[in-house]
Amino acid sequence: MKSVPAARARPSRLLIATWDGAGNLPPERTLVRELVRRGHEVHVVSHDSAVDRFRCDGAIVHRYENADQVTAAQPFPRDREFAMLSAQVFESEALAADLVAVTHAIEPDACLVDFMLLRGLARLLEEDVPVGVLYHSMFLDALLGRLDSAWRRSGGAFAGRSLAETFDRLPLVLVFSYRQLADRAPAETVQFVGPIRAPATEQSGARGDGEPFILTSLSTGFMDQADLLQTIVDAAAELPARMLVTTGPSLDPSAFRVSPNVELRTFVAHDEVLPGADLVITHGGHGTIAAAVGAGVPLLCIPCGRDQPLVAAQLAQLGLAVVLPREAGPAQIRSAIERLLGDADAKLRSRSFAAGLDPFGDVGQAADLVERLAVRG
C-alpha cells in the first residue's frame, strides 16, 4: 500500500475510544504508538484492564468512569454473550456518556471510535468534531448487518440508515484487514490498511526434522474454549506431525493432557513461527487468520462465536480454509488435518493469495489518514 501524504501544520490532539475486546487491541495499539512517535497528543479512553497497556504506548489514558468494566478474559455464558456485550459495551448508554464527557474535557481535533462502540459512535456523530471508525475484522456485509438492530437502537443522526450505509458516509473508516478478504467494494473513505503490527524480530525455526508443523490458537480472550482445545490436542495425538498450541492468558497450559508431539505455551508471537507452519488451526479470530493468510498458510477454522462463523465462511469461499463445527470430535478434526496437510492445491492457493499482501499492514498509511482527518477538522 502507498502512504497517503498528509500535510499537518502542528501536532494534533487525538482521542481514541476503545474497549478490552482482545483482538481489537493489537492494531489499535500499533496505531497509537505510531501517532505518538509522530509527536501527536494521543488520548485513549478504555476499560481499566487496558489502561496500563495504552499508557505504555505513550498515550494519555482515560477510564470509563460509569460504564461496566469489561475484560477479554471475562467469562460470558455462551448463549448470552452477544446480549451481555451489547448491554455492557455496544449499546451502553453509560459508556457513551463517559466518552462524550472525555471528548468535551479534552476537545480533540479528531476522534477515532472502535466500531463495536455503537452508542458511543452515535453520540459522537452529534458532536462538533471529526469522527472516524476503527474496524478490526473482515469487512463483511453480513457482519455489519448483524449489528444493524443495535445500531438503530443507538439513535442519533444516522439511526435511519444501516451500519454499512453509515460507514460509507463517514469521513474515515480504517479497516485493519485486507481488501482482498472483503465481500464488496465500499466507499473510498473506507480505507484498508491491513492488519497493522510490528514485524517479527526473529523466527523460531519451528519446523524441525521434516515433520509437518501445525500452529493452533483459540483466542487470547475467554471463549469457553477449553473443551474444544482438548479435543484438538487429542486429534493430534496420533498424527505424524508436531503441534504448537498457544493458550492465551485465559487458559492454563498445565490443565491439558498432551501427547509428546504437542507443545502448549501461554504465548508465542505467531509471526515468529508462521514461516515454518504447514497449517493453522484457529477459532477464526481476525488477528490469527490475518497473520496466517498473510503468511500463506492454509487454515482449519472451528468457530467459537462472535464474528468467527462469518469470517470462517468467507475464508472457505475464497478457498483458504476448511471449516468444522465446534461440536466436531477428534476423529473428524484429525481427518480434516490429514486432508489439509496432503492438499497441494490448498497450499498453492494460500501462497498465491498471500503474494499480493503486506503481512504487517501499513501503519504509515493509517497514521497519514488519521492526520488528514484531524487537519480537516
mmCIF file of C-alpha atoms in Angstrom:
data_model
loop_
_atom_site.group_PDB
_atom_site.id
_atom_site.type_symbol
_atom_site.label_atom_id
_atom_site.label_comp_id
_atom_site.label_asym_id
_atom_site.label_seq_id
_atom_site.Cartn_x
_atom_site.Cartn_y
_atom_site.Cartn_z
ATOM 1 C CA MET A 1 0.000 0.000 0.000
ATOM 2 C CA LYS A 2 1.130 3.524 -0.639
ATOM 3 C CA SER A 3 1.144 6.052 2.138
ATOM 4 C CA VAL A 4 -1.243 8.970 1.770
ATOM 5 C CA PRO A 5 0.506 12.363 2.024
ATOM 6 C CA ALA A 6 -0.859 14.443 4.865
ATOM 7 C CA ALA A 7 0.330 17.970 5.479
ATOM 8 C CA ARG A 8 -0.038 18.928 9.124
ATOM 9 C CA ALA A 9 0.811 22.378 10.438
ATOM 10 C CA ARG A 10 1.068 21.243 14.058
ATOM 11 C CA PRO A 11 0.729 18.166 16.222
ATOM 12 C CA SER A 12 -2.893 17.170 16.721
ATOM 13 C CA ARG A 13 -4.825 16.213 19.827
ATOM 14 C CA LEU A 14 -6.469 12.872 19.077
ATOM 15 C CA LEU A 15 -8.935 10.750 21.033
ATOM 16 C CA ILE A 16 -9.234 7.002 20.502
ATOM 17 C CA ALA A 17 -12.223 5.274 22.110
ATOM 18 C CA THR A 18 -11.933 1.534 22.532
ATOM 19 C CA TRP A 19 -12.625 -1.431 24.834
ATOM 20 C CA ASP A 20 -10.925 -4.617 26.009
ATOM 21 C CA GLY A 21 -12.189 -6.974 23.321
ATOM 22 C CA ALA A 22 -8.916 -8.917 22.855
ATOM 23 C CA GLY A 23 -8.322 -8.919 19.077
ATOM 24 C CA ASN A 24 -9.122 -5.230 18.612
ATOM 25 C CA LEU A 25 -6.277 -4.017 20.818
ATOM 26 C CA PRO A 26 -3.122 -5.060 18.881
ATOM 27 C CA PRO A 27 -3.816 -2.962 15.737
ATOM 28 C CA GLU A 28 -5.198 -0.062 17.775
ATOM 29 C CA ARG A 29 -2.114 -0.044 20.000
ATOM 30 C CA THR A 30 0.129 -0.153 16.927
ATOM 31 C CA LEU A 31 -1.657 2.924 15.574
ATOM 32 C CA VAL A 32 -1.362 4.724 18.918
ATOM 33 C CA ARG A 33 2.387 4.108 19.052
ATOM 34 C CA GLU A 34 2.868 5.482 15.534
ATOM 35 C CA LEU A 35 0.800 8.596 16.231
ATOM 36 C CA VAL A 36 2.734 9.222 19.460
ATOM 37 C CA ARG A 37 6.005 8.715 17.567
ATOM 38 C CA ARG A 38 4.929 11.446 15.147
ATOM 39 C CA GLY A 39 4.509 13.884 18.007
ATOM 40 C CA HIS A 40 0.729 13.905 18.393
ATOM 41 C CA GLU A 41 -1.024 14.186 21.738
ATOM 42 C CA VAL A 42 -2.907 10.895 21.793
ATOM 43 C CA HIS A 43 -5.650 10.287 24.336
ATOM 44 C CA VAL A 44 -7.259 6.873 24.794
ATOM 45 C CA VAL A 45 -10.428 6.075 26.710
ATOM 46 C CA SER A 46 -10.867 2.409 27.577
ATOM 47 C CA HIS A 47 -11.743 -0.098 30.256
ATOM 48 C CA ASP A 48 -9.456 -0.394 33.269
ATOM 49 C CA SER A 49 -7.929 -3.680 32.062
ATOM 50 C CA ALA A 50 -6.378 -1.953 29.022
ATOM 51 C CA VAL A 51 -5.256 1.278 30.695
ATOM 52 C CA ASP A 52 -1.699 0.219 31.532
ATOM 53 C CA ARG A 53 -1.084 -1.153 28.038
ATOM 54 C CA PHE A 54 -2.040 2.095 26.335
ATOM 55 C CA ARG A 55 -0.077 4.086 28.889
ATOM 56 C CA CYS A 56 2.998 2.035 27.962
ATOM 57 C CA ASP A 57 2.344 3.009 24.336
ATOM 58 C CA GLY A 58 2.719 6.679 25.242
ATOM 59 C CA ALA A 59 -0.959 7.646 25.334
ATOM 60 C CA ILE A 60 -2.738 9.829 27.872
ATOM 61 C CA VAL A 61 -5.287 7.376 29.207
ATOM 62 C CA HIS A 62 -8.816 7.950 30.480
ATOM 63 C CA ARG A 63 -11.037 5.299 32.007
ATOM 64 C CA TYR A 64 -14.749 4.738 31.638
ATOM 65 C CA GLU A 65 -15.921 6.145 34.961
ATOM 66 C CA ASN A 66 -19.537 4.962 34.961
ATOM 67 C CA ALA A 67 -19.696 2.141 32.400
ATOM 68 C CA ASP A 68 -19.410 -1.510 33.384
ATOM 69 C CA GLN A 69 -15.816 -2.732 33.435
ATOM 70 C CA VAL A 70 -15.328 -5.439 30.795
ATOM 71 C CA THR A 71 -12.247 -7.591 30.132
ATOM 72 C CA ALA A 72 -11.382 -10.006 27.342
ATOM 73 C CA ALA A 73 -10.918 -12.741 29.939
ATOM 74 C CA GLN A 74 -14.404 -12.237 31.366
ATOM 75 C CA PRO A 75 -16.441 -15.483 31.180
ATOM 76 C CA PHE A 76 -19.777 -14.903 29.454
ATOM 77 C CA PRO A 77 -22.351 -17.705 29.119
ATOM 78 C CA ARG A 78 -22.052 -18.835 25.511
ATOM 79 C CA ASP A 79 -25.758 -18.446 24.743
ATOM 80 C CA ARG A 80 -25.918 -14.940 26.245
ATOM 81 C CA GLU A 81 -22.561 -13.486 25.243
ATOM 82 C CA PHE A 82 -23.809 -11.197 22.465
ATOM 83 C CA ALA A 83 -26.698 -9.885 24.564
ATOM 84 C CA MET A 84 -24.428 -9.179 27.531
ATOM 85 C CA LEU A 85 -21.744 -7.499 25.424
ATOM 86 C CA SER A 86 -24.423 -5.449 23.721
ATOM 87 C CA ALA A 87 -25.738 -4.223 27.066
ATOM 88 C CA GLN A 88 -22.315 -3.547 28.597
ATOM 89 C CA VAL A 89 -20.419 -2.287 25.538
ATOM 90 C CA PHE A 90 -22.138 -1.965 22.156
ATOM 91 C CA GLU A 91 -25.307 -0.210 23.343
ATOM 92 C CA SER A 92 -24.150 1.041 26.729
ATOM 93 C CA GLU A 93 -25.532 4.496 27.487
ATOM 94 C CA ALA A 94 -23.117 4.846 30.415
ATOM 95 C CA LEU A 95 -20.136 4.135 28.161
ATOM 96 C CA ALA A 96 -21.425 6.595 25.563
ATOM 97 C CA ALA A 97 -21.888 9.278 28.219
ATOM 98 C CA ASP A 98 -18.362 8.690 29.549
ATOM 99 C CA LEU A 99 -16.986 9.006 26.023
ATOM 100 C CA VAL A 100 -18.812 12.271 25.364
ATOM 101 C CA ALA A 101 -17.606 13.635 28.715
ATOM 102 C CA VAL A 102 -13.968 12.895 27.839
ATOM 103 C CA THR A 103 -14.479 14.484 24.418
ATOM 104 C CA HIS A 104 -15.816 17.669 25.992
ATOM 105 C CA ALA A 105 -12.979 17.732 28.521
ATOM 106 C CA ILE A 106 -10.057 17.431 26.102
ATOM 107 C CA GLU A 107 -11.562 18.997 22.929
ATOM 108 C CA PRO A 108 -9.729 16.776 20.423
ATOM 109 C CA ASP A 109 -9.036 17.640 16.796
ATOM 110 C CA ALA A 110 -10.472 14.252 15.809
ATOM 111 C CA CYS A 111 -11.989 11.167 17.433
ATOM 112 C CA LEU A 112 -11.497 7.556 16.367
ATOM 113 C CA VAL A 113 -14.043 5.072 17.697
ATOM 114 C CA ASP A 114 -13.837 1.278 17.797
ATOM 115 C CA PHE A 115 -16.666 0.119 15.538
ATOM 116 C CA MET A 116 -18.242 -2.019 18.273
ATOM 117 C CA LEU A 117 -18.951 1.047 20.448
ATOM 118 C CA LEU A 118 -22.186 1.691 18.586
ATOM 119 C CA ARG A 119 -23.938 4.010 21.011
ATOM 120 C CA GLY A 120 -20.740 5.894 21.692
ATOM 121 C CA LEU A 121 -20.243 6.365 17.955
ATOM 122 C CA ALA A 122 -23.825 7.569 17.544
ATOM 123 C CA ARG A 123 -23.347 10.160 20.294
ATOM 124 C CA LEU A 124 -20.040 11.443 18.929
ATOM 125 C CA LEU A 125 -21.546 11.917 15.476
ATOM 126 C CA GLU A 126 -23.765 14.553 17.102
ATOM 127 C CA GLU A 127 -20.717 16.452 18.401
ATOM 128 C CA ASP A 128 -18.767 19.164 16.573
ATOM 129 C CA VAL A 129 -15.656 17.055 15.983
ATOM 130 C CA PRO A 130 -14.443 14.912 13.058
ATOM 131 C CA VAL A 131 -15.165 11.241 13.774
ATOM 132 C CA GLY A 132 -13.579 8.171 12.205
ATOM 133 C CA VAL A 133 -14.059 4.475 12.868
ATOM 134 C CA LEU A 134 -11.518 1.759 13.720
ATOM 135 C CA TYR A 135 -12.664 -1.540 12.196
ATOM 136 C CA HIS A 136 -10.804 -4.696 13.244
ATOM 137 C CA SER A 137 -12.361 -7.590 11.357
ATOM 138 C CA MET A 138 -13.098 -8.608 7.789
ATOM 139 C CA PHE A 139 -15.236 -6.009 6.040
ATOM 140 C CA LEU A 140 -18.346 -8.158 5.512
ATOM 141 C CA ASP A 141 -21.903 -7.003 4.895
ATOM 142 C CA ALA A 142 -23.145 -9.962 6.945
ATOM 143 C CA LEU A 143 -21.174 -8.797 9.984
ATOM 144 C CA LEU A 144 -22.360 -5.211 9.661
ATOM 145 C CA GLY A 145 -25.908 -6.465 9.156
ATOM 146 C CA ARG A 146 -25.720 -8.447 12.377
ATOM 147 C CA LEU A 147 -25.117 -5.173 14.214
ATOM 148 C CA ASP A 148 -27.859 -3.194 12.455
ATOM 149 C CA SER A 149 -30.542 -3.644 15.117
ATOM 150 C CA ALA A 150 -28.193 -2.478 17.863
ATOM 151 C CA TRP A 151 -27.066 0.434 15.683
ATOM 152 C CA ARG A 152 -30.606 1.627 15.039
ATOM 153 C CA ARG A 153 -31.447 1.385 18.730
ATOM 154 C CA SER A 154 -28.483 3.650 19.465
ATOM 155 C CA GLY A 155 -30.280 6.597 17.879
ATOM 156 C CA GLY A 156 -28.591 9.655 16.501
ATOM 157 C CA ALA A 157 -28.478 11.278 13.098
ATOM 158 C CA PHE A 158 -27.698 8.041 11.233
ATOM 159 C CA ALA A 159 -30.151 5.748 13.041
ATOM 160 C CA GLY A 160 -32.355 5.516 9.957
ATOM 161 C CA ARG A 161 -29.515 4.034 7.910
ATOM 162 C CA SER A 162 -27.861 0.648 8.076
ATOM 163 C CA LEU A 163 -24.398 0.469 9.611
ATOM 164 C CA ALA A 164 -22.904 -0.233 6.172
ATOM 165 C CA GLU A 165 -24.605 2.865 4.739
ATOM 166 C CA THR A 166 -23.407 4.903 7.709
ATOM 167 C CA PHE A 167 -19.801 3.789 7.253
ATOM 168 C CA ASP A 168 -19.956 4.709 3.573
ATOM 169 C CA ARG A 169 -20.862 8.273 4.611
ATOM 170 C CA LEU A 170 -18.261 8.824 7.333
ATOM 171 C CA PRO A 171 -15.077 10.783 6.565
ATOM 172 C CA LEU A 172 -12.855 7.822 7.528
ATOM 173 C CA VAL A 173 -13.194 4.134 8.353
ATOM 174 C CA LEU A 174 -9.823 2.482 8.988
ATOM 175 C CA VAL A 175 -10.085 -1.248 8.284
ATOM 176 C CA PHE A 176 -7.325 -3.329 9.891
ATOM 177 C CA SER A 177 -7.789 -6.088 7.342
ATOM 178 C CA TYR A 178 -7.103 -6.929 3.718
ATOM 179 C CA ARG A 179 -9.295 -5.522 0.966
ATOM 180 C CA GLN A 180 -8.985 -8.921 -0.747
ATOM 181 C CA LEU A 181 -10.935 -10.536 2.120
ATOM 182 C CA ALA A 182 -13.888 -8.127 1.895
ATOM 183 C CA ASP A 183 -17.135 -9.199 0.244
ATOM 184 C CA ARG A 184 -17.721 -5.880 -1.527
ATOM 185 C CA ALA A 185 -16.034 -2.645 -2.541
ATOM 186 C CA PRO A 186 -17.125 0.086 -0.080
ATOM 187 C CA ALA A 187 -16.872 3.867 -0.405
ATOM 188 C CA GLU A 188 -13.451 5.433 -0.943
ATOM 189 C CA THR A 189 -13.407 6.746 2.620
ATOM 190 C CA VAL A 190 -13.351 3.127 3.854
ATOM 191 C CA GLN A 191 -9.594 2.561 3.817
ATOM 192 C CA PHE A 192 -7.950 -0.860 4.147
ATOM 193 C CA VAL A 193 -4.586 -0.555 5.891
ATOM 194 C CA GLY A 194 -4.049 -4.236 6.645
ATOM 195 C CA PRO A 195 -3.522 -5.987 9.986
ATOM 196 C CA ILE A 196 -1.044 -3.406 11.252
ATOM 197 C CA ARG A 197 1.512 -4.697 13.733
ATOM 198 C CA ALA A 198 5.260 -4.647 14.225
ATOM 199 C CA PRO A 199 7.174 -7.223 12.143
ATOM 200 C CA ALA A 200 8.580 -10.219 13.984
ATOM 201 C CA THR A 201 12.067 -9.592 15.333
ATOM 202 C CA GLU A 202 13.102 -13.224 14.897
ATOM 203 C CA GLN A 203 11.907 -16.588 13.660
ATOM 204 C CA SER A 204 11.987 -19.590 15.945
ATOM 205 C CA GLY A 205 12.668 -22.180 13.273
ATOM 206 C CA ALA A 206 9.592 -24.134 14.343
ATOM 207 C CA ARG A 207 9.996 -26.669 11.518
ATOM 208 C CA GLY A 208 12.184 -29.386 12.965
ATOM 209 C CA ASP A 209 13.018 -32.792 11.469
ATOM 210 C CA GLY A 210 10.839 -32.557 8.384
ATOM 211 C CA GLU A 211 7.560 -33.452 10.055
ATOM 212 C CA PRO A 212 4.588 -31.187 9.278
ATOM 213 C CA PHE A 213 4.232 -28.333 11.755
ATOM 214 C CA ILE A 214 0.806 -27.160 12.961
ATOM 215 C CA LEU A 215 0.096 -23.963 14.892
ATOM 216 C CA THR A 216 -3.090 -23.984 16.980
ATOM 217 C CA SER A 217 -4.597 -20.902 18.634
ATOM 218 C CA LEU A 218 -8.104 -20.395 20.014
ATOM 219 C CA SER A 219 -8.204 -16.735 21.082
ATOM 220 C CA THR A 220 -6.449 -14.573 23.641
ATOM 221 C CA GLY A 221 -9.806 -13.921 25.317
ATOM 222 C CA PHE A 222 -12.305 -16.194 27.028
ATOM 223 C CA MET A 223 -14.488 -18.103 24.557
ATOM 224 C CA ASP A 224 -15.270 -21.139 26.741
ATOM 225 C CA GLN A 225 -12.757 -22.920 24.535
ATOM 226 C CA ALA A 226 -11.048 -25.370 26.924
ATOM 227 C CA ASP A 227 -13.019 -28.458 25.836
ATOM 228 C CA LEU A 228 -12.503 -27.675 22.155
ATOM 229 C CA LEU A 229 -8.786 -27.177 22.662
ATOM 230 C CA GLN A 230 -8.500 -30.547 24.409
ATOM 231 C CA THR A 231 -10.378 -32.161 21.510
ATOM 232 C CA ILE A 232 -7.916 -30.662 19.010
ATOM 233 C CA VAL A 233 -4.955 -31.828 21.087
ATOM 234 C CA ASP A 234 -6.465 -35.327 21.259
ATOM 235 C CA ALA A 235 -6.919 -35.291 17.481
ATOM 236 C CA ALA A 236 -3.217 -34.558 17.014
ATOM 237 C CA ALA A 237 -2.026 -37.362 19.282
ATOM 238 C CA GLU A 238 -1.763 -39.987 16.525
ATOM 239 C CA LEU A 239 -0.560 -37.695 13.747
ATOM 240 C CA PRO A 240 2.981 -37.772 12.314
ATOM 241 C CA ALA A 241 3.208 -34.031 12.890
ATOM 242 C CA ARG A 242 4.263 -31.544 15.529
ATOM 243 C CA MET A 243 1.755 -29.135 17.022
ATOM 244 C CA LEU A 244 2.398 -25.921 18.937
ATOM 245 C CA VAL A 245 -0.622 -24.649 20.881
ATOM 246 C CA THR A 246 -0.844 -21.115 22.250
ATOM 247 C CA THR A 247 -3.460 -20.992 25.001
ATOM 248 C CA GLY A 248 -3.541 -17.270 25.744
ATOM 249 C CA PRO A 249 -3.950 -15.908 29.277
ATOM 250 C CA SER A 250 -7.447 -17.360 29.715
ATOM 251 C CA LEU A 251 -6.279 -20.987 29.893
ATOM 252 C CA ASP A 252 -3.624 -22.812 31.916
ATOM 253 C CA PRO A 253 -1.385 -24.972 29.681
ATOM 254 C CA SER A 254 -0.812 -27.427 32.527
ATOM 255 C CA ALA A 255 -4.543 -28.233 32.661
ATOM 256 C CA PHE A 256 -4.437 -30.211 29.394
ATOM 257 C CA ARG A 257 -3.327 -33.775 28.690
ATOM 258 C CA VAL A 258 -0.980 -33.837 25.718
ATOM 259 C CA SER A 259 0.979 -36.340 23.658
ATOM 260 C CA PRO A 260 4.738 -35.985 23.043
ATOM 261 C CA ASN A 261 4.206 -34.339 19.639
ATOM 262 C CA VAL A 262 2.193 -31.454 21.144
ATOM 263 C CA GLU A 263 3.627 -28.443 22.989
ATOM 264 C CA LEU A 264 1.458 -25.951 24.871
ATOM 265 C CA ARG A 265 2.571 -22.421 25.702
ATOM 266 C CA THR A 266 0.684 -19.432 27.043
ATOM 267 C CA PHE A 267 2.088 -17.128 24.383
ATOM 268 C CA VAL A 268 4.233 -17.279 21.277
ATOM 269 C CA ALA A 269 4.385 -14.489 18.713
ATOM 270 C CA HIS A 270 2.666 -16.137 15.759
ATOM 271 C CA ASP A 271 4.759 -14.228 13.243
ATOM 272 C CA GLU A 272 7.867 -15.942 14.606
ATOM 273 C CA VAL A 273 6.604 -19.456 13.838
ATOM 274 C CA LEU A 274 4.246 -18.994 10.874
ATOM 275 C CA PRO A 275 7.037 -19.122 8.244
ATOM 276 C CA GLY A 276 7.594 -22.755 9.226
ATOM 277 C CA ALA A 277 3.927 -23.727 9.591
ATOM 278 C CA ASP A 278 2.070 -26.100 7.274
ATOM 279 C CA LEU A 279 -1.351 -25.494 8.847
ATOM 280 C CA VAL A 280 -3.039 -23.151 11.314
ATOM 281 C CA ILE A 281 -5.975 -24.349 13.410
ATOM 282 C CA THR A 282 -7.989 -21.491 14.843
ATOM 283 C CA HIS A 283 -11.356 -20.335 16.106
ATOM 284 C CA GLY A 284 -11.434 -17.793 13.288
ATOM 285 C CA GLY A 285 -10.463 -14.678 15.208
ATOM 286 C CA HIS A 286 -9.360 -11.975 12.801
ATOM 287 C CA GLY A 287 -5.890 -11.459 14.253
ATOM 288 C CA THR A 288 -4.927 -15.106 13.841
ATOM 289 C CA ILE A 289 -6.461 -15.574 10.408
ATOM 290 C CA ALA A 290 -4.926 -12.342 9.093
ATOM 291 C CA ALA A 291 -1.477 -13.477 10.201
ATOM 292 C CA ALA A 292 -1.972 -16.922 8.638
ATOM 293 C CA VAL A 293 -3.383 -15.550 5.380
ATOM 294 C CA GLY A 294 -0.545 -13.029 5.147
ATOM 295 C CA ALA A 295 1.973 -15.846 5.623
ATOM 296 C CA GLY A 296 0.292 -18.057 3.018
ATOM 297 C CA VAL A 297 -0.626 -20.864 5.430
ATOM 298 C CA PRO A 298 -3.834 -22.931 4.977
ATOM 299 C CA LEU A 299 -6.415 -22.744 7.750
ATOM 300 C CA LEU A 300 -8.683 -25.113 9.624
ATOM 301 C CA CYS A 301 -11.328 -22.940 11.288
ATOM 302 C CA ILE A 302 -13.528 -24.108 14.156
ATOM 303 C CA PRO A 303 -15.579 -21.009 15.073
ATOM 304 C CA CYS A 304 -16.475 -20.407 18.717
ATOM 305 C CA GLY A 305 -18.804 -17.393 18.301
ATOM 306 C CA ARG A 306 -18.915 -13.619 17.706
ATOM 307 C CA ASP A 307 -17.839 -12.784 14.131
ATOM 308 C CA GLN A 308 -15.945 -16.051 13.713
ATOM 309 C CA PRO A 309 -18.568 -18.078 11.756
ATOM 310 C CA LEU A 310 -18.825 -15.241 9.219
ATOM 311 C CA VAL A 311 -15.051 -14.880 8.947
ATOM 312 C CA ALA A 312 -14.607 -18.634 8.536
ATOM 313 C CA ALA A 313 -17.318 -18.842 5.873
ATOM 314 C CA GLN A 314 -15.661 -16.084 3.826
ATOM 315 C CA LEU A 315 -12.286 -17.842 4.066
ATOM 316 C CA ALA A 316 -13.868 -21.086 2.897
ATOM 317 C CA GLN A 317 -15.496 -19.308 -0.038
ATOM 318 C CA LEU A 318 -12.095 -17.919 -1.024
ATOM 319 C CA GLY A 319 -10.588 -21.405 -0.846
ATOM 320 C CA LEU A 320 -8.301 -20.522 2.055
ATOM 321 C CA ALA A 321 -9.858 -22.610 4.834
ATOM 322 C CA VAL A 322 -11.773 -25.712 5.775
ATOM 323 C CA VAL A 323 -14.468 -25.086 8.389
ATOM 324 C CA LEU A 324 -15.676 -27.540 11.030
ATOM 325 C CA PRO A 325 -18.422 -27.105 13.631
ATOM 326 C CA ARG A 326 -17.469 -26.524 17.238
ATOM 327 C CA GLU A 327 -19.014 -29.904 18.077
ATOM 328 C CA ALA A 328 -16.546 -31.805 15.860
ATOM 329 C CA GLY A 329 -14.874 -34.744 17.578
ATOM 330 C CA PRO A 330 -11.232 -35.873 17.478
ATOM 331 C CA ALA A 331 -11.722 -38.205 14.504
ATOM 332 C CA GLN A 332 -13.379 -35.516 12.380
ATOM 333 C CA ILE A 333 -10.707 -32.968 13.268
ATOM 334 C CA ARG A 334 -7.904 -35.467 12.627
ATOM 335 C CA SER A 335 -9.363 -36.306 9.214
ATOM 336 C CA ALA A 336 -9.518 -32.608 8.271
ATOM 337 C CA ILE A 337 -5.924 -32.072 9.407
ATOM 338 C CA GLU A 338 -4.696 -35.019 7.349
ATOM 339 C CA ARG A 339 -6.616 -33.833 4.304
ATOM 340 C CA LEU A 340 -5.223 -30.290 4.523
ATOM 341 C CA LEU A 341 -1.648 -31.404 5.151
ATOM 342 C CA GLY A 342 -1.818 -33.520 2.000
ATOM 343 C CA ASP A 343 -3.616 -30.963 -0.173
ATOM 344 C CA ALA A 344 -1.065 -29.388 -2.510
ATOM 345 C CA ASP A 345 -3.752 -27.227 -4.140
ATOM 346 C CA ALA A 346 -4.730 -25.705 -0.775
ATOM 347 C CA LYS A 347 -1.115 -24.789 -0.105
ATOM 348 C CA LEU A 348 -0.759 -23.250 -3.564
ATOM 349 C CA ARG A 349 -3.970 -21.201 -3.182
ATOM 350 C CA SER A 350 -2.857 -19.861 0.196
ATOM 351 C CA ARG A 351 0.605 -18.914 -1.061
ATOM 352 C CA SER A 352 -0.763 -17.311 -4.217
ATOM 353 C CA PHE A 353 -3.266 -15.265 -2.203
ATOM 354 C CA ALA A 354 -0.532 -14.076 0.157
ATOM 355 C CA ALA A 355 1.732 -12.989 -2.696
ATOM 356 C CA GLY A 356 -0.132 -9.692 -3.120
ATOM 357 C CA LEU A 357 -0.441 -8.853 0.577
ATOM 358 C CA ASP A 358 1.604 -6.820 3.041
ATOM 359 C CA PRO A 359 1.637 -9.222 6.011
ATOM 360 C CA PHE A 360 2.172 -6.420 8.537
ATOM 361 C CA GLY A 361 -0.160 -3.840 7.017
ATOM 362 C CA ASP A 362 0.736 -0.190 6.500
ATOM 363 C CA VAL A 363 0.768 1.716 9.775
ATOM 364 C CA GLY A 364 2.226 4.720 7.962
ATOM 365 C CA GLN A 365 -0.817 4.954 5.719
ATOM 366 C CA ALA A 366 -3.102 4.528 8.743
ATOM 367 C CA ALA A 367 -1.411 7.395 10.595
ATOM 368 C CA ASP A 368 -1.445 9.602 7.473
ATOM 369 C CA LEU A 369 -5.195 9.109 7.131
ATOM 370 C CA VAL A 370 -5.768 9.994 10.784
ATOM 371 C CA GLU A 371 -3.695 13.153 10.354
ATOM 372 C CA ARG A 372 -5.769 14.160 7.344
ATOM 373 C CA LEU A 373 -8.956 13.646 9.361
ATOM 374 C CA ALA A 374 -7.620 15.890 12.144
ATOM 375 C CA VAL A 375 -6.483 18.615 9.725
ATOM 376 C CA ARG A 376 -9.894 18.542 8.060
ATOM 377 C CA GLY A 377 -11.439 19.464 11.395
#
